[in-house]
PDB file of C-alpha atoms in Angstrom:
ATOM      1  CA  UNK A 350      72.760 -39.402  -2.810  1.00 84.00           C
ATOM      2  CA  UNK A 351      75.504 -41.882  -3.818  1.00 88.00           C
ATOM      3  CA  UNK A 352      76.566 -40.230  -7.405  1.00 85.00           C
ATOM      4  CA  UNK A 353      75.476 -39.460 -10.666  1.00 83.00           C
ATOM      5  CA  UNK A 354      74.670 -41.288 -13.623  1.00 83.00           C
ATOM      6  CA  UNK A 355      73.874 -40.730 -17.334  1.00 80.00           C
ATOM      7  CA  UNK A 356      74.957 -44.310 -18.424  1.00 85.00           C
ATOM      8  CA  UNK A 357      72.813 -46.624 -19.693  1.00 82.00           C
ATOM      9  CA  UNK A 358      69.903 -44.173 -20.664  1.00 86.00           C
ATOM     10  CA  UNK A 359      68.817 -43.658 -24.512  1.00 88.00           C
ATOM     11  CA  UNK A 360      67.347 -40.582 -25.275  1.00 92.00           C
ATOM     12  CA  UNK A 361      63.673 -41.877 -24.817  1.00 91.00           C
ATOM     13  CA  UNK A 362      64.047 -43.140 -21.474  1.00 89.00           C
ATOM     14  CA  UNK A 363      65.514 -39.377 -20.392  1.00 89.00           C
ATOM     15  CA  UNK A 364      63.087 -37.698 -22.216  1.00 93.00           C
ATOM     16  CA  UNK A 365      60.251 -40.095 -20.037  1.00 91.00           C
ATOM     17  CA  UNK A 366      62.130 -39.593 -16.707  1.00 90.00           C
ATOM     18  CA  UNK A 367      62.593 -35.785 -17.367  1.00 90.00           C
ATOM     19  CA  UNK A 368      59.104 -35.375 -18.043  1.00 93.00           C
ATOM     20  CA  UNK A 369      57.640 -38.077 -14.965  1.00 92.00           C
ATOM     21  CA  UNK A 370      59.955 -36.559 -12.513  1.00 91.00           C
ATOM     22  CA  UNK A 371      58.987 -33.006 -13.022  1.00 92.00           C
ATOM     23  CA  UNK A 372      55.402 -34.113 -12.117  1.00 95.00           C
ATOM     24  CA  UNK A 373      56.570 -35.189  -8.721  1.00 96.00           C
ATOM     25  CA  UNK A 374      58.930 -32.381  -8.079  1.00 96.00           C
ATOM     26  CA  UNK A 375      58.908 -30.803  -4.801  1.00 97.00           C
ATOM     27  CA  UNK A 376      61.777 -28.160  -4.822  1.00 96.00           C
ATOM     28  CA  UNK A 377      64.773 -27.145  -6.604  1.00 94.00           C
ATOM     29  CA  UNK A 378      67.816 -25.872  -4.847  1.00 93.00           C
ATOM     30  CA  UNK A 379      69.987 -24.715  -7.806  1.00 92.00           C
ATOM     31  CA  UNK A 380      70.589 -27.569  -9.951  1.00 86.00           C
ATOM     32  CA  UNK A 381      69.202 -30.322  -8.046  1.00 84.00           C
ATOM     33  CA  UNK A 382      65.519 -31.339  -8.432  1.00 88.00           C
ATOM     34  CA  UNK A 383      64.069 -32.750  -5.135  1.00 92.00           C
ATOM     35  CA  UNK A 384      61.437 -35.438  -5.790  1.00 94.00           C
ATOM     36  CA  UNK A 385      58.115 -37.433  -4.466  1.00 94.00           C
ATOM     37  CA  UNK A 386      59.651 -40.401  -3.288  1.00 92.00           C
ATOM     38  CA  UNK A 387      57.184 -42.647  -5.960  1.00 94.00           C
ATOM     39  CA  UNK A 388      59.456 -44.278  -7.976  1.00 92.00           C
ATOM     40  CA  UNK A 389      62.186 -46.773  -7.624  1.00 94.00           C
ATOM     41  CA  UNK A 390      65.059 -47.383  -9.814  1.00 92.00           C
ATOM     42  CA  UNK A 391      67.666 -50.046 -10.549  1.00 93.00           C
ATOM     43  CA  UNK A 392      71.195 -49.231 -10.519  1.00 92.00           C
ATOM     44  CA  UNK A 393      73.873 -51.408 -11.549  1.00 92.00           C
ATOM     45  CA  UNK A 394      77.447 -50.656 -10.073  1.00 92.00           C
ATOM     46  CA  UNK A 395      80.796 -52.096  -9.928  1.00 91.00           C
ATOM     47  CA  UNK A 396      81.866 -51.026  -6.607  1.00 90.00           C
ATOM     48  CA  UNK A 397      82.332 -48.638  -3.719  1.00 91.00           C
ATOM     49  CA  UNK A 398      84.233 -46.411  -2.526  1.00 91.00           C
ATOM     50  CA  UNK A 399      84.679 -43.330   0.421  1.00 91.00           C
ATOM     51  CA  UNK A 400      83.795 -39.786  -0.843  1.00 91.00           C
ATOM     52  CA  UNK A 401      83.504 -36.844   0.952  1.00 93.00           C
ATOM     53  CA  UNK A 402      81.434 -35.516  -1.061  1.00 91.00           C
ATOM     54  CA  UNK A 403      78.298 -37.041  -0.623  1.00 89.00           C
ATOM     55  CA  UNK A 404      76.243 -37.043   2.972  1.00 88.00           C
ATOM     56  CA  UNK A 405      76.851 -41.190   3.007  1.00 88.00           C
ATOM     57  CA  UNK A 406      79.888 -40.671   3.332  1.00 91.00           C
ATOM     58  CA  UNK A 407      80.050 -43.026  -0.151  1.00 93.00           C
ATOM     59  CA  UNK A 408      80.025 -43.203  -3.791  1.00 93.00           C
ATOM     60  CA  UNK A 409      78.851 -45.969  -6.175  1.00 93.00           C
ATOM     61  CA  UNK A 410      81.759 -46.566  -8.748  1.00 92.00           C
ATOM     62  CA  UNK A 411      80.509 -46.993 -12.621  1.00 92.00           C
ATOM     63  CA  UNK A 412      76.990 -46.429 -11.845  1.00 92.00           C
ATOM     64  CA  UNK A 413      74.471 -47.077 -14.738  1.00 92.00           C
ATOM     65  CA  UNK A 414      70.860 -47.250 -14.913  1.00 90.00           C
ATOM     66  CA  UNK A 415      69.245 -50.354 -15.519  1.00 92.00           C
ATOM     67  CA  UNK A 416      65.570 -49.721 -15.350  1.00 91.00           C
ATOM     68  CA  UNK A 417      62.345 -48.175 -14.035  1.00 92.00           C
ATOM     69  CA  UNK A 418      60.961 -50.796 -11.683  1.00 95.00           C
ATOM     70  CA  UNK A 419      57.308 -50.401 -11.915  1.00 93.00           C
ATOM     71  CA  UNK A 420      57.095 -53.973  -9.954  1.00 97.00           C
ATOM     72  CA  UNK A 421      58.148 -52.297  -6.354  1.00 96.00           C
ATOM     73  CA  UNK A 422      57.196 -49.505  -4.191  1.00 96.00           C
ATOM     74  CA  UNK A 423      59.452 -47.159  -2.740  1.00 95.00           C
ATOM     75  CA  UNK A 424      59.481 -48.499   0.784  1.00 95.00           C
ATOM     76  CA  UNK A 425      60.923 -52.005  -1.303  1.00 95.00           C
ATOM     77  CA  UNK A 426      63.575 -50.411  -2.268  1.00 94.00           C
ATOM     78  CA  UNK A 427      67.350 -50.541  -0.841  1.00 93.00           C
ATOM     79  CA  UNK A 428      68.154 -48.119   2.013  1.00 91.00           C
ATOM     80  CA  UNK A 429      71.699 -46.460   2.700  1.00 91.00           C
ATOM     81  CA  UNK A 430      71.902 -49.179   5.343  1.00 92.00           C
ATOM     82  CA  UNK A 431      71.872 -52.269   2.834  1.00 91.00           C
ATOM     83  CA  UNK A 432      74.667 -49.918   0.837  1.00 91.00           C
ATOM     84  CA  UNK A 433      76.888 -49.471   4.002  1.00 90.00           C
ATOM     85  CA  UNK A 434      76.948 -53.536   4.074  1.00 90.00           C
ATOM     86  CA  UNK A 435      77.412 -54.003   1.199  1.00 87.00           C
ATOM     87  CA  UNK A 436      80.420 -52.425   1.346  1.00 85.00           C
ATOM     88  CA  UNK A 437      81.205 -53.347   4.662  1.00 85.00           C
ATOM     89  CA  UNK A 438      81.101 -57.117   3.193  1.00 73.00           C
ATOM     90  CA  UNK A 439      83.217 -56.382  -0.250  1.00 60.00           C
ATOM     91  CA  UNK A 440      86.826 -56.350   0.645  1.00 54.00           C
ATOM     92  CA  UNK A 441      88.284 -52.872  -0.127  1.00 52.00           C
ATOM     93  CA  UNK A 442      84.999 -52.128  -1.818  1.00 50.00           C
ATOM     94  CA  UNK A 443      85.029 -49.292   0.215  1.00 50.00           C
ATOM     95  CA  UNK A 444      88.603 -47.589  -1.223  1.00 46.00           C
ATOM     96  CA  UNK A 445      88.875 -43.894  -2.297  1.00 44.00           C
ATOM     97  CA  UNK A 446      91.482 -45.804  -5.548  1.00 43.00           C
TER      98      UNK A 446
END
């Protein structure tokens, strides 16, 4: 986990994701909803920076959703490694300001 986001959904896309992730849920542990890995997702973001609180050890800054890619499978999608250069390559991209 890198954050949260609400921006850049309309009410029909979270209606659709509510209702398509709660067919691949696997647990809940309070309010967090653990999911089949079966979907990827495109998140735009302006930057990074340190947090403690996330296991990364990082945060996206002004994460939004973009979209629902339907055209790649999970194991295309971007691991914590590709985030870690990312802002290993982004001077101070990796602040806590």
């Amino acid at each position: 986990m890198l954050g949260k986001t609400f921006k850049g959904m309309t009410d029909e896309i979270l209606e659709w994701q509510t209702k398509r992730l709660s067919e691949l849920e696997v647990r809940r542990e309070g309010p967090i909803v653990y999911v089949r890995p079966e979907r990827v997702v495109e998140v735009a973001f302006n930057g990074l920076q340190t947090s403690p609180h996330y296991p990364a050890g990082l945060a996206l800054r002004f994460a939004r959703l973009v979209r629902y890619r339907e055209d790649k499978r999970p194991e295309e999608a971007d691991t914590i490694e590709t985030v870690r250069r990312i802002a290993g390559a982004a001077p101070g991209a990796a602040s806590s300001g």
